[in-house]
Short mmCIF file of N, CA and C in Angstrom, two decimals:
data_model
loop_
_atom_site.label_atom_id
_atom_site.label_comp_id
_atom_site.label_asym_id
_atom_site.label_seq_id
_atom_site.Cartn_x
_atom_site.Cartn_y
_atom_site.Cartn_z
N UNK A 1063 2.28 12.20 -41.26
CA UNK A 1063 1.53 11.76 -42.40
C UNK A 1063 0.55 10.68 -41.95
N UNK A 1064 -0.69 10.81 -42.35
CA UNK A 1064 -1.71 9.82 -42.04
C UNK A 1064 -2.18 9.15 -43.33
N UNK A 1065 -2.35 7.85 -43.27
CA UNK A 1065 -2.98 7.12 -44.36
C UNK A 1065 -4.21 6.46 -43.74
N UNK A 1066 -5.38 6.90 -44.18
CA UNK A 1066 -6.65 6.46 -43.61
C UNK A 1066 -7.26 7.59 -42.80
N UNK A 1067 -8.44 8.03 -43.19
CA UNK A 1067 -9.07 9.20 -42.56
C UNK A 1067 -10.43 8.87 -41.96
N UNK A 1068 -10.59 7.67 -41.43
CA UNK A 1068 -11.85 7.26 -40.82
C UNK A 1068 -11.97 7.74 -39.38
N UNK A 1069 -12.87 7.11 -38.65
CA UNK A 1069 -13.22 7.50 -37.29
C UNK A 1069 -12.02 7.69 -36.37
N UNK A 1070 -11.12 6.72 -36.36
CA UNK A 1070 -10.00 6.77 -35.42
C UNK A 1070 -9.01 7.90 -35.75
N UNK A 1071 -8.98 8.35 -37.00
CA UNK A 1071 -8.07 9.44 -37.38
C UNK A 1071 -8.37 10.71 -36.59
N UNK A 1072 -9.64 10.96 -36.31
CA UNK A 1072 -10.00 12.13 -35.49
C UNK A 1072 -9.42 12.03 -34.09
N UNK A 1073 -9.43 10.83 -33.53
CA UNK A 1073 -8.86 10.65 -32.18
C UNK A 1073 -7.38 10.99 -32.18
N UNK A 1074 -6.67 10.55 -33.19
CA UNK A 1074 -5.25 10.86 -33.29
C UNK A 1074 -5.03 12.36 -33.48
N UNK A 1075 -5.83 12.99 -34.33
CA UNK A 1075 -5.66 14.43 -34.58
C UNK A 1075 -5.89 15.23 -33.31
N UNK A 1076 -6.89 14.86 -32.51
CA UNK A 1076 -7.10 15.56 -31.24
C UNK A 1076 -5.91 15.36 -30.31
N UNK A 1077 -5.36 14.17 -30.32
CA UNK A 1077 -4.17 13.91 -29.48
C UNK A 1077 -2.98 14.72 -29.96
N UNK A 1078 -2.78 14.79 -31.27
CA UNK A 1078 -1.65 15.55 -31.81
C UNK A 1078 -1.72 17.02 -31.42
N UNK A 1079 -2.93 17.54 -31.28
CA UNK A 1079 -3.05 18.96 -30.94
C UNK A 1079 -2.48 19.28 -29.56
N UNK A 1080 -2.30 18.27 -28.73
CA UNK A 1080 -1.71 18.51 -27.40
C UNK A 1080 -0.19 18.45 -27.43
N UNK A 1081 0.38 18.14 -28.59
CA UNK A 1081 1.83 18.07 -28.76
C UNK A 1081 2.24 19.04 -29.87
N UNK A 1082 2.51 20.29 -29.53
CA UNK A 1082 2.80 21.29 -30.57
C UNK A 1082 4.03 20.97 -31.42
N UNK A 1083 4.90 20.11 -30.94
CA UNK A 1083 6.10 19.78 -31.72
C UNK A 1083 5.81 18.78 -32.84
N UNK A 1084 4.64 18.14 -32.81
CA UNK A 1084 4.28 17.19 -33.86
C UNK A 1084 3.57 17.95 -34.98
N UNK A 1085 4.08 17.76 -36.19
CA UNK A 1085 3.50 18.42 -37.36
C UNK A 1085 2.98 17.34 -38.30
N UNK A 1086 1.69 17.37 -38.58
CA UNK A 1086 1.08 16.44 -39.53
C UNK A 1086 1.12 17.12 -40.89
N UNK A 1087 1.85 16.53 -41.83
CA UNK A 1087 2.04 17.21 -43.11
C UNK A 1087 0.97 16.88 -44.15
N UNK A 1088 0.06 15.98 -43.81
CA UNK A 1088 -1.02 15.68 -44.74
C UNK A 1088 -1.60 14.30 -44.50
N UNK A 1089 -2.60 13.97 -45.33
CA UNK A 1089 -3.27 12.68 -45.19
C UNK A 1089 -3.78 12.21 -46.54
N UNK A 1090 -4.01 10.90 -46.60
CA UNK A 1090 -4.59 10.25 -47.78
C UNK A 1090 -5.60 9.22 -47.32
N UNK A 1091 -6.67 9.09 -48.07
CA UNK A 1091 -7.63 8.01 -47.88
C UNK A 1091 -8.10 7.61 -49.28
N UNK A 1092 -8.30 6.32 -49.49
CA UNK A 1092 -8.71 5.89 -50.83
C UNK A 1092 -10.11 6.38 -51.18
N UNK A 1093 -10.89 6.75 -50.17
CA UNK A 1093 -12.19 7.38 -50.41
C UNK A 1093 -11.93 8.89 -50.44
N UNK A 1094 -11.80 9.44 -51.62
CA UNK A 1094 -11.35 10.83 -51.77
C UNK A 1094 -12.28 11.84 -51.11
N UNK A 1095 -13.58 11.58 -51.12
CA UNK A 1095 -14.50 12.51 -50.46
C UNK A 1095 -14.21 12.57 -48.96
N UNK A 1096 -13.90 11.42 -48.38
CA UNK A 1096 -13.61 11.38 -46.94
C UNK A 1096 -12.30 12.10 -46.64
N UNK A 1097 -11.26 11.85 -47.42
CA UNK A 1097 -9.98 12.52 -47.15
C UNK A 1097 -10.10 14.02 -47.37
N UNK A 1098 -10.88 14.43 -48.36
CA UNK A 1098 -11.07 15.86 -48.60
C UNK A 1098 -11.73 16.55 -47.43
N UNK A 1099 -12.80 15.96 -46.91
CA UNK A 1099 -13.50 16.54 -45.76
C UNK A 1099 -12.63 16.53 -44.51
N UNK A 1100 -11.94 15.41 -44.30
CA UNK A 1100 -11.07 15.27 -43.13
C UNK A 1100 -9.97 16.32 -43.15
N UNK A 1101 -9.28 16.42 -44.26
CA UNK A 1101 -8.15 17.36 -44.36
C UNK A 1101 -8.62 18.81 -44.28
N UNK A 1102 -9.76 19.11 -44.86
CA UNK A 1102 -10.31 20.46 -44.76
C UNK A 1102 -10.64 20.79 -43.32
N UNK A 1103 -11.28 19.86 -42.62
CA UNK A 1103 -11.67 20.07 -41.23
C UNK A 1103 -10.45 20.31 -40.34
N UNK A 1104 -9.40 19.52 -40.53
CA UNK A 1104 -8.22 19.60 -39.67
C UNK A 1104 -7.17 20.59 -40.21
N UNK A 1105 -7.39 21.15 -41.37
CA UNK A 1105 -6.47 22.15 -41.92
C UNK A 1105 -5.12 21.58 -42.32
N UNK A 1106 -5.15 20.40 -42.94
CA UNK A 1106 -3.90 19.78 -43.41
C UNK A 1106 -4.04 19.46 -44.90
N UNK A 1107 -2.92 19.35 -45.61
CA UNK A 1107 -2.98 19.02 -47.03
C UNK A 1107 -3.54 17.60 -47.28
N UNK A 1108 -4.26 17.47 -48.37
CA UNK A 1108 -4.77 16.16 -48.79
C UNK A 1108 -3.88 15.66 -49.92
N UNK A 1109 -3.57 14.37 -49.90
CA UNK A 1109 -2.77 13.76 -50.96
C UNK A 1109 -3.67 12.86 -51.79
N UNK A 1110 -3.36 12.75 -53.06
CA UNK A 1110 -4.19 12.01 -54.01
C UNK A 1110 -3.86 10.52 -54.07
N UNK A 1111 -2.69 10.12 -53.53
CA UNK A 1111 -2.31 8.71 -53.57
C UNK A 1111 -1.34 8.42 -52.43
N UNK A 1112 -1.21 7.13 -52.13
CA UNK A 1112 -0.22 6.72 -51.12
C UNK A 1112 1.18 7.13 -51.58
N UNK A 1113 1.44 6.96 -52.86
CA UNK A 1113 2.76 7.31 -53.39
C UNK A 1113 3.05 8.79 -53.19
N UNK A 1114 2.06 9.66 -53.45
CA UNK A 1114 2.24 11.09 -53.23
C UNK A 1114 2.57 11.38 -51.76
N UNK A 1115 1.87 10.71 -50.87
CA UNK A 1115 2.12 10.86 -49.43
C UNK A 1115 3.56 10.51 -49.10
N UNK A 1116 3.95 9.32 -49.51
CA UNK A 1116 5.27 8.82 -49.14
C UNK A 1116 6.38 9.64 -49.78
N UNK A 1117 6.15 10.15 -50.97
CA UNK A 1117 7.16 11.00 -51.62
C UNK A 1117 7.27 12.37 -50.98
N UNK A 1118 6.20 12.85 -50.36
CA UNK A 1118 6.20 14.18 -49.73
C UNK A 1118 6.80 14.17 -48.34
N UNK A 1119 6.91 13.01 -47.74
CA UNK A 1119 7.38 12.92 -46.36
C UNK A 1119 8.89 13.12 -46.28
N UNK A 1120 9.34 14.02 -45.41
CA UNK A 1120 10.79 14.21 -45.26
C UNK A 1120 11.45 12.95 -44.68
N UNK A 1121 12.71 12.80 -44.96
CA UNK A 1121 13.48 11.67 -44.43
C UNK A 1121 13.39 11.67 -42.90
N UNK A 1122 13.21 10.50 -42.34
CA UNK A 1122 13.12 10.38 -40.89
C UNK A 1122 11.72 10.59 -40.35
N UNK A 1123 10.75 10.83 -41.25
CA UNK A 1123 9.37 11.03 -40.82
C UNK A 1123 8.69 9.71 -40.50
N UNK A 1124 7.51 9.83 -39.90
CA UNK A 1124 6.73 8.66 -39.51
C UNK A 1124 5.39 8.71 -40.23
N UNK A 1125 4.97 7.56 -40.74
CA UNK A 1125 3.66 7.44 -41.35
C UNK A 1125 2.76 6.68 -40.38
N UNK A 1126 1.58 7.22 -40.16
CA UNK A 1126 0.59 6.61 -39.30
C UNK A 1126 -0.44 5.91 -40.18
N UNK A 1127 -0.51 4.59 -40.06
CA UNK A 1127 -1.42 3.78 -40.87
C UNK A 1127 -2.73 3.56 -40.10
N UNK A 1128 -3.79 4.21 -40.59
CA UNK A 1128 -5.11 4.09 -39.96
C UNK A 1128 -6.13 3.49 -40.92
N UNK A 1129 -5.66 2.65 -41.81
CA UNK A 1129 -6.53 2.02 -42.80
C UNK A 1129 -7.31 0.86 -42.17
N UNK A 1130 -8.17 0.25 -42.96
CA UNK A 1130 -8.89 -0.94 -42.55
C UNK A 1130 -7.87 -2.05 -42.24
N UNK A 1131 -8.08 -2.83 -41.18
CA UNK A 1131 -7.11 -3.88 -40.83
C UNK A 1131 -6.72 -4.79 -41.98
N UNK A 1132 -7.62 -5.06 -42.91
CA UNK A 1132 -7.28 -5.92 -44.05
C UNK A 1132 -6.24 -5.28 -44.96
N UNK A 1133 -6.05 -3.98 -44.88
CA UNK A 1133 -5.06 -3.29 -45.70
C UNK A 1133 -3.76 -3.02 -44.94
N UNK A 1134 -3.71 -3.33 -43.67
CA UNK A 1134 -2.54 -2.97 -42.85
C UNK A 1134 -1.23 -3.53 -43.40
N UNK A 1135 -1.21 -4.80 -43.73
CA UNK A 1135 0.05 -5.40 -44.20
C UNK A 1135 0.55 -4.68 -45.46
N UNK A 1136 -0.31 -4.55 -46.44
CA UNK A 1136 0.09 -3.94 -47.72
C UNK A 1136 0.55 -2.49 -47.52
N UNK A 1137 -0.18 -1.73 -46.74
CA UNK A 1137 0.18 -0.32 -46.51
C UNK A 1137 1.45 -0.23 -45.67
N UNK A 1138 1.55 -1.02 -44.62
CA UNK A 1138 2.77 -1.00 -43.81
C UNK A 1138 4.00 -1.37 -44.63
N UNK A 1139 3.85 -2.35 -45.50
CA UNK A 1139 4.95 -2.75 -46.37
C UNK A 1139 5.35 -1.60 -47.30
N UNK A 1140 4.37 -0.92 -47.87
CA UNK A 1140 4.67 0.22 -48.76
C UNK A 1140 5.40 1.33 -48.00
N UNK A 1141 4.98 1.58 -46.78
CA UNK A 1141 5.63 2.60 -45.95
C UNK A 1141 7.09 2.24 -45.73
N UNK A 1142 7.34 1.01 -45.31
CA UNK A 1142 8.71 0.57 -45.05
C UNK A 1142 9.53 0.52 -46.34
N UNK A 1143 8.93 0.04 -47.43
CA UNK A 1143 9.63 -0.01 -48.71
C UNK A 1143 10.05 1.39 -49.17
N UNK A 1144 9.30 2.40 -48.77
CA UNK A 1144 9.63 3.77 -49.18
C UNK A 1144 10.69 4.39 -48.27
N UNK A 1145 11.11 3.64 -47.24
CA UNK A 1145 12.18 4.13 -46.36
C UNK A 1145 11.70 4.96 -45.19
N UNK A 1146 10.42 4.86 -44.84
CA UNK A 1146 9.89 5.65 -43.74
C UNK A 1146 9.57 4.77 -42.54
N UNK A 1147 9.60 5.39 -41.36
CA UNK A 1147 9.18 4.72 -40.14
C UNK A 1147 7.66 4.54 -40.19
N UNK A 1148 7.16 3.52 -39.48
CA UNK A 1148 5.74 3.17 -39.58
C UNK A 1148 5.15 2.92 -38.20
N UNK A 1149 4.02 3.58 -37.94
CA UNK A 1149 3.21 3.28 -36.76
C UNK A 1149 1.83 2.89 -37.29
N UNK A 1150 1.40 1.69 -36.96
CA UNK A 1150 0.15 1.15 -37.49
C UNK A 1150 -0.87 0.95 -36.38
N UNK A 1151 -2.11 1.25 -36.70
CA UNK A 1151 -3.17 0.85 -35.79
C UNK A 1151 -3.16 -0.67 -35.75
N UNK A 1152 -3.78 -1.22 -34.73
CA UNK A 1152 -3.79 -2.67 -34.59
C UNK A 1152 -4.80 -3.30 -35.55
N UNK A 1153 -4.55 -4.47 -35.98
CA UNK A 1153 -3.33 -5.26 -35.85
C UNK A 1153 -2.29 -4.85 -36.89
N UNK A 1154 -1.06 -5.18 -36.64
CA UNK A 1154 0.02 -4.87 -37.57
C UNK A 1154 -0.24 -5.51 -38.93
N UNK A 1155 -0.74 -6.73 -38.91
CA UNK A 1155 -1.12 -7.49 -40.11
C UNK A 1155 -2.16 -8.51 -39.66
N UNK A 1156 -2.86 -9.09 -40.61
CA UNK A 1156 -3.90 -10.06 -40.27
C UNK A 1156 -3.34 -11.47 -40.11
N UNK A 1157 -2.07 -11.63 -40.40
CA UNK A 1157 -1.43 -12.94 -40.37
C UNK A 1157 -0.07 -12.80 -39.68
N UNK A 1158 0.24 -13.70 -38.77
CA UNK A 1158 1.49 -13.62 -38.02
C UNK A 1158 2.71 -13.68 -38.93
N UNK A 1159 2.65 -14.46 -40.00
CA UNK A 1159 3.76 -14.52 -40.94
C UNK A 1159 4.01 -13.17 -41.60
N UNK A 1160 2.93 -12.46 -41.93
CA UNK A 1160 3.07 -11.13 -42.51
C UNK A 1160 3.64 -10.14 -41.49
N UNK A 1161 3.19 -10.24 -40.25
CA UNK A 1161 3.72 -9.37 -39.20
C UNK A 1161 5.22 -9.60 -39.02
N UNK A 1162 5.64 -10.85 -39.05
CA UNK A 1162 7.07 -11.16 -38.94
C UNK A 1162 7.85 -10.62 -40.14
N UNK A 1163 7.25 -10.73 -41.31
CA UNK A 1163 7.91 -10.20 -42.52
C UNK A 1163 8.08 -8.69 -42.43
N UNK A 1164 7.08 -7.99 -41.90
CA UNK A 1164 7.20 -6.55 -41.71
C UNK A 1164 8.31 -6.21 -40.72
N UNK A 1165 8.38 -6.97 -39.65
CA UNK A 1165 9.43 -6.77 -38.65
C UNK A 1165 10.81 -6.96 -39.28
N UNK A 1166 10.96 -8.01 -40.06
CA UNK A 1166 12.24 -8.27 -40.72
C UNK A 1166 12.59 -7.17 -41.72
N UNK A 1167 11.61 -6.69 -42.46
CA UNK A 1167 11.83 -5.61 -43.42
C UNK A 1167 12.28 -4.34 -42.70
N UNK A 1168 11.58 -3.99 -41.64
CA UNK A 1168 11.95 -2.79 -40.87
C UNK A 1168 13.36 -2.93 -40.31
N UNK A 1169 13.65 -4.08 -39.74
CA UNK A 1169 14.96 -4.31 -39.15
C UNK A 1169 16.06 -4.23 -40.20
N UNK A 1170 15.83 -4.81 -41.36
CA UNK A 1170 16.84 -4.83 -42.42
C UNK A 1170 17.13 -3.43 -42.96
N UNK A 1171 16.17 -2.53 -42.84
CA UNK A 1171 16.33 -1.17 -43.35
C UNK A 1171 16.64 -0.15 -42.26
N UNK A 1172 16.74 -0.62 -41.02
CA UNK A 1172 17.02 0.29 -39.91
C UNK A 1172 15.87 1.23 -39.61
N UNK A 1173 14.64 0.75 -39.81
CA UNK A 1173 13.46 1.58 -39.60
C UNK A 1173 12.70 1.13 -38.36
N UNK A 1174 11.99 2.07 -37.77
CA UNK A 1174 11.14 1.76 -36.63
C UNK A 1174 9.78 1.29 -37.14
N UNK A 1175 9.26 0.25 -36.50
CA UNK A 1175 7.94 -0.28 -36.80
C UNK A 1175 7.24 -0.50 -35.48
N UNK A 1176 6.10 0.13 -35.30
CA UNK A 1176 5.34 0.00 -34.06
C UNK A 1176 3.87 -0.13 -34.38
N UNK A 1177 3.13 -0.62 -33.41
CA UNK A 1177 1.70 -0.82 -33.60
C UNK A 1177 0.96 -0.52 -32.31
N UNK A 1178 -0.25 -0.02 -32.45
CA UNK A 1178 -1.12 0.18 -31.30
C UNK A 1178 -1.44 -1.19 -30.70
N UNK A 1179 -1.79 -1.29 -29.47
CA UNK A 1179 -1.98 -0.18 -28.55
C UNK A 1179 -0.67 0.23 -27.89
N UNK A 1180 -0.45 1.50 -27.86
CA UNK A 1180 0.78 2.01 -27.26
C UNK A 1180 0.66 2.07 -25.74
N UNK A 1181 -0.50 1.73 -25.19
CA UNK A 1181 -0.67 1.76 -23.75
C UNK A 1181 0.29 0.82 -23.04
N UNK A 1182 0.83 -0.15 -23.78
CA UNK A 1182 1.80 -1.06 -23.19
C UNK A 1182 3.08 -0.32 -22.79
N UNK A 1183 3.30 0.85 -23.36
CA UNK A 1183 4.48 1.64 -23.00
C UNK A 1183 4.21 2.56 -21.82
N UNK A 1184 2.97 2.62 -21.35
CA UNK A 1184 2.60 3.48 -20.22
C UNK A 1184 3.10 2.94 -18.90
N UNK A 1185 3.04 3.79 -17.90
CA UNK A 1185 3.57 3.45 -16.57
C UNK A 1185 2.89 2.23 -15.96
N UNK A 1186 1.58 2.14 -16.06
CA UNK A 1186 0.87 1.01 -15.44
C UNK A 1186 1.29 -0.32 -16.06
N UNK A 1187 1.30 -0.38 -17.39
CA UNK A 1187 1.66 -1.63 -18.07
C UNK A 1187 3.13 -1.98 -17.82
N UNK A 1188 4.00 -1.00 -17.84
CA UNK A 1188 5.42 -1.27 -17.60
C UNK A 1188 5.68 -1.73 -16.17
N UNK A 1189 4.93 -1.16 -15.21
CA UNK A 1189 5.07 -1.59 -13.81
C UNK A 1189 4.63 -3.03 -13.65
N UNK A 1190 3.51 -3.39 -14.28
CA UNK A 1190 3.04 -4.77 -14.22
C UNK A 1190 4.03 -5.71 -14.90
N UNK A 1191 4.54 -5.33 -16.07
CA UNK A 1191 5.50 -6.18 -16.78
C UNK A 1191 6.74 -6.44 -15.92
N UNK A 1192 7.21 -5.40 -15.26
CA UNK A 1192 8.39 -5.57 -14.40
C UNK A 1192 8.07 -6.49 -13.22
N UNK A 1193 6.88 -6.34 -12.65
CA UNK A 1193 6.49 -7.21 -11.53
C UNK A 1193 6.44 -8.67 -11.97
N UNK A 1194 5.95 -8.92 -13.17
CA UNK A 1194 5.90 -10.29 -13.68
C UNK A 1194 7.32 -10.80 -13.93
N UNK A 1195 8.17 -9.97 -14.58
CA UNK A 1195 9.57 -10.38 -14.84
C UNK A 1195 10.33 -10.66 -13.55
N UNK A 1196 10.10 -9.82 -12.54
CA UNK A 1196 10.81 -9.96 -11.26
C UNK A 1196 10.12 -10.96 -10.33
N UNK A 1197 9.10 -11.61 -10.81
CA UNK A 1197 8.33 -12.60 -10.07
C UNK A 1197 7.72 -12.05 -8.78
N UNK A 1198 7.42 -10.75 -8.80
CA UNK A 1198 6.68 -10.14 -7.69
C UNK A 1198 5.21 -10.54 -7.82
N UNK A 1199 4.75 -10.60 -9.04
CA UNK A 1199 3.41 -11.09 -9.34
C UNK A 1199 3.56 -12.48 -9.95
N UNK A 1200 2.53 -13.28 -9.86
CA UNK A 1200 2.59 -14.61 -10.43
C UNK A 1200 2.54 -14.56 -11.95
N UNK A 1201 2.58 -15.72 -12.59
CA UNK A 1201 2.52 -15.76 -14.06
C UNK A 1201 1.18 -15.23 -14.56
N UNK A 1202 1.21 -14.57 -15.71
CA UNK A 1202 -0.02 -14.06 -16.31
C UNK A 1202 -0.90 -15.22 -16.74
N UNK A 1203 -2.15 -15.18 -16.36
CA UNK A 1203 -3.10 -16.25 -16.71
C UNK A 1203 -4.13 -15.78 -17.73
N UNK A 1204 -4.37 -14.47 -17.77
CA UNK A 1204 -5.38 -13.93 -18.67
C UNK A 1204 -4.99 -12.51 -19.04
N UNK A 1205 -5.14 -12.19 -20.29
CA UNK A 1205 -4.93 -10.83 -20.76
C UNK A 1205 -6.22 -10.39 -21.43
N UNK A 1206 -6.74 -9.24 -21.01
CA UNK A 1206 -8.00 -8.73 -21.54
C UNK A 1206 -7.75 -7.33 -22.06
N UNK A 1207 -8.27 -7.03 -23.23
CA UNK A 1207 -8.11 -5.71 -23.80
C UNK A 1207 -9.48 -5.17 -24.20
N UNK A 1208 -9.63 -3.84 -24.07
CA UNK A 1208 -10.89 -3.20 -24.41
C UNK A 1208 -10.60 -1.82 -24.95
N UNK A 1209 -11.29 -1.43 -26.00
CA UNK A 1209 -11.16 -0.10 -26.56
C UNK A 1209 -11.68 0.92 -25.55
N UNK A 1210 -11.03 2.06 -25.48
CA UNK A 1210 -11.43 3.09 -24.53
C UNK A 1210 -12.87 3.55 -24.72
N UNK A 1211 -13.44 3.32 -25.88
CA UNK A 1211 -14.81 3.77 -26.15
C UNK A 1211 -15.86 2.83 -25.56
N UNK A 1212 -15.45 1.81 -24.85
CA UNK A 1212 -16.40 0.92 -24.20
C UNK A 1212 -16.30 -0.50 -24.70
N UNK A 1213 -17.20 -1.33 -24.21
CA UNK A 1213 -17.23 -2.75 -24.53
C UNK A 1213 -17.70 -2.92 -25.97
N UNK A 1214 -16.80 -3.31 -26.86
CA UNK A 1214 -17.04 -3.34 -28.30
C UNK A 1214 -18.28 -4.15 -28.70
N UNK A 1215 -18.50 -5.37 -28.18
CA UNK A 1215 -19.68 -6.11 -28.63
C UNK A 1215 -20.99 -5.38 -28.36
N UNK A 1216 -21.02 -4.45 -27.40
CA UNK A 1216 -22.23 -3.71 -27.11
C UNK A 1216 -22.15 -2.26 -27.60
N UNK A 1217 -21.03 -1.88 -28.18
CA UNK A 1217 -20.85 -0.50 -28.64
C UNK A 1217 -21.66 -0.23 -29.90
N UNK A 1218 -22.16 0.99 -30.06
CA UNK A 1218 -22.92 1.33 -31.26
C UNK A 1218 -21.99 1.71 -32.41
N UNK A 1219 -21.13 0.76 -32.82
CA UNK A 1219 -20.11 1.06 -33.82
C UNK A 1219 -20.70 1.55 -35.15
N UNK A 1220 -21.93 1.16 -35.45
CA UNK A 1220 -22.56 1.62 -36.69
C UNK A 1220 -22.77 3.13 -36.68
N UNK A 1221 -22.84 3.71 -35.49
CA UNK A 1221 -23.08 5.15 -35.35
C UNK A 1221 -21.80 5.97 -35.24
N UNK A 1222 -20.65 5.33 -35.16
CA UNK A 1222 -19.39 6.07 -35.04
C UNK A 1222 -19.15 6.82 -36.34
N UNK A 1223 -18.88 8.09 -36.25
CA UNK A 1223 -18.62 8.92 -37.41
C UNK A 1223 -17.45 9.83 -37.14
N UNK A 1224 -16.73 10.15 -38.16
CA UNK A 1224 -15.62 11.08 -38.08
C UNK A 1224 -16.14 12.47 -37.72
N UNK A 1225 -15.44 13.15 -36.85
CA UNK A 1225 -15.77 14.53 -36.51
C UNK A 1225 -15.77 15.39 -37.76
N UNK A 1226 -14.85 15.10 -38.66
CA UNK A 1226 -14.72 15.90 -39.88
C UNK A 1226 -15.89 15.69 -40.83
N UNK A 1227 -16.57 14.58 -40.73
CA UNK A 1227 -17.63 14.26 -41.67
C UNK A 1227 -19.01 14.48 -41.06
N UNK A 1228 -19.18 14.19 -39.80
CA UNK A 1228 -20.46 14.36 -39.12
C UNK A 1228 -20.51 15.75 -38.48
N UNK A 1229 -21.51 16.54 -38.76
CA UNK A 1229 -21.61 17.86 -38.11
C UNK A 1229 -21.67 17.70 -36.59
N UNK A 1230 -20.96 18.55 -35.88
CA UNK A 1230 -20.92 18.50 -34.43
C UNK A 1230 -21.79 19.61 -33.86
N UNK A 1231 -22.72 19.27 -32.97
CA UNK A 1231 -23.58 20.25 -32.32
C UNK A 1231 -23.08 20.44 -30.89
N UNK A 1232 -22.52 21.59 -30.60
CA UNK A 1232 -21.95 21.86 -29.29
C UNK A 1232 -22.94 22.55 -28.34
N UNK A 1233 -24.25 22.54 -28.65
CA UNK A 1233 -25.22 23.20 -27.78
C UNK A 1233 -25.24 22.63 -26.40
#
């Protein structure tokens, strides 16, 4: 289940297509025209509300929160309150206190709560983390992160469009 059908939702849908065991049962976006086009393009059901999404999800399912960061806390809380596991795009919340509250809520209900970037679970990041823990490498002095699409301050973010909404010319 996806909540939020903007630009990054296409990236997730392309990734899901490489994992045949993952089934996306539908999506919702508060901009109904966007969710309609997105769901039609990807061939998945569109839901009319967050509540409809959460009620349709089978027990043990995961909701992927791809909303605007300012909505992350509220949407993540609704997901957890409904008894579902939650994976949120970054940041988990805009305030550390809210992020901690989400963690406590998930823990109290026995639910999984995770947030992008998941690259920290990859081999390179785990190898580095172990080297730091084992004091093979010195203490971390700087951590730098960059979106795979390039250097954000120079990226043409105004031109980013959903594959489902922007016609694609494959010539």
